[in-house]
Amino acid sequence: MLYSLIANAYEKIEATTKRLEMTDYLVELIKNTPKHIIDKVVYLTIGELYPPFEGVELGIAEKLAIHAISSVTGKTEKAILDDYQNTGDLGTTVEKFITKKTQATFFRQPLTVEGVYDTFAKIARSTGGGAQETKIRLLSSLLNDASPKEAKYIIRMITGRLRIGIADMTVLDALAVAYGGGKKFREEIERAYNLTSDLGYVAKTVAEEGLGAVEHFKIAVGKPIRPMLAERLSSSQEILAKMGGKGVAEYKYDGLRLQAHISPKSIQLYSRRIENLTDQFPDVVRALREAIVAKEAIVEGEAVGVDPDTGEMLPFQMVSHRRGRKYEIESTAKEIPITLFLFDALYVNGKDYTMEQYPERRRELQKIVKPTDHVKIAEQIITSDPSKLDEYMDQAIADGCEGLMVKDLGPESFYTAGARQFKWIKYKREYKSEMADAVDLVVVGAFAGRGRRAGSYGALLMAAYDHESDMFKTVCKLGSGFTDEDLANMPKMFAQYKIPHVHARIDSKIKADVWFVPTVVLEVIGAELTLSPSHTTGWNAIKKGAGLAIRFPRFTGNWRKDRAPEDATTVDEIIKMYNRQLKKIEVEPKIA
Ligand code: AMP
């Protein structure tokens, strides 16, 4: 197949402003393509060489492209760069500079799609010493054989700027028309795509085996499934009503969604946008190897950064800090260890579970996971009571989560790959209360440390002072911000305040491992104040059945030796801080 066919089609597609026309040109291109290379044509048209989850990047630096253009056209690199700065598109520049005269006409051969594709693939895969020269040589050979128009698209493709505006859904439409006879077949083709995330593979299957093949499309280990998505509602009544009165409320962990494909040979991790993240999370791979007892499985979960010393969950930023890294992967994994909270099982030992109801998938998940510190199963309750849901929401937030994910458990509760429906509803807060100021809190108890902190304390139980009742009311567990020296000294330092039972002036719903006479005051700063069913500061003041807690608290380093426990920040002050700083949360702040 001649590459000029592709270049002509791209030009027409680019020129039209109507989506229908765009699809028509794409249909024409697909119909003109021999079936055995339809996958290649589809990948090229969306600016790729392989399905995105294979993680092979074609893009070469513009500098190299300019070098190749210069060697083929005889123009100086400066002249090319000057023109490029004017046009803003290296494709337009090369189209202008390439003429028959500039090329070595004697050796020119018409470009074929297969030839262009294979050369692109060689460019993408050449790495290591001498790779740059190889890439330039390969690109130059393509440009030498290209017409000006072909050169334009080759350069755009190679620099990662094809941008003819064909999205995956347009390709699905075009495939439905070209091979199925109409857009009404799009749904079936889309399903196949949702189960494999591989447009080229779907196109080739439909082209060679007909639409019937798509009906029996199966999920497979190693081909990421497009993730099921959630709708959003903002009241517990509404959410439960949508679920037919009853739902599973699960912690909505604030991290990075991972889909793990496990086989005896390998474990692959894919992001929500189907990128392959395996190399960035070797610790997660090892943890899954230990925790999953099935031979083959596809499971989904949320990867959350966890404080190695206290076991407390860290804010989202910490896990996103680990993503996209090329260097120091293992050392960052030690600094920010991850716990994967699994929430779904889509495939186990040869059986596809996507068409099973959610309770069945969860049962299967529980069967194949042996929970460890680094792989756990998502916390959940089943409820039909909106106030229970609200209470659970407060608890989730105080535990470092973003809110709840409420899930349907009825007969229709399949895993709907790639679709956003009301079978999953996210329930996040509308408001949050940021903490601008540090507070002084009293140490009332402690929790045994683990890991590096074994033998010392992992976290302290902190309280505010309630003037009215003359009691200390708990407001957070504090584990961050201490130096190694502080940590080592803590048991000795607090030994004099240790008592065998909770002190009569401490009001706590949490059971500490060690109790103290309220004496020592520390300065603490946190990310925000939040409602909590576990802490007693401000109990019932803002909401019935909830107190206030500090989320992600941190010791500032300031031991308030000058303060008596009664000089600590009061419960009233904390309630005021909560009210004063209440602010609406932006909707959908992150893409993960
Ligand atoms: P959002 O990103 O706000 O649209 O919320 C959906 C995301 O929440 C999912 O893609 C997951 O990454 C994440 N998530 C956290 N916990 C859960 C859970 N228990 N079930 C499903 N998704 C979860």
Coordinates of N, CA, C and O in Angstrom, one line a residue, residues 63 81 125 205 225 260 386 464 505 530 565:
K63 N 15.4 18.5 17.5 CA 16.7 18.8 17.1 C 17.2 17.8 16.1 O 17.9 18.1 15.1
L81 N 15.4 26.1 11.3 CA 14.9 26.5 12.6 C 14.2 27.9 12.5 O 13.1 28.1 13.1
R125 N 12.8 1.8 18.3 CA 13.4 0.8 19.1 C 15.0 0.9 19.2 O 15.6 0.1 19.9
T205 N -9.0 -7.9 13.9 CA -9.9 -9.0 14.2 C -11.2 -8.8 13.3 O -11.7 -9.8 12.7
I225 N -7.8 -3.7 30.5 CA -9.2 -3.5 30.3 C -9.5 -2.0 30.6 O -8.9 -1.5 31.6
A260 N -3.6 -4.6 37.7 CA -2.5 -5.5 37.7 C -2.9 -6.8 36.9 O -3.9 -7.4 37.2
P386 N -28.8 6.2 55.2 CA -28.0 7.4 54.8 C -27.1 7.9 55.9 O -26.0 8.3 55.6
A464 N -6.8 18.4 72.4 CA -7.0 19.8 72.6 C -7.6 19.9 74.0 O -8.2 18.9 74.6
R505 N -9.0 12.7 83.0 CA -9.4 13.9 82.3 C -9.2 13.8 80.8 O -9.3 14.8 80.1
T530 N -11.1 18.2 59.8 CA -12.2 17.4 59.1 C -13.1 16.7 60.2 O -12.7 16.5 61.3
P565 N -0.5 22.1 80.1 CA -1.5 21.4 79.2 C -2.8 22.3 79.1 O -3.4 22.3 78.1

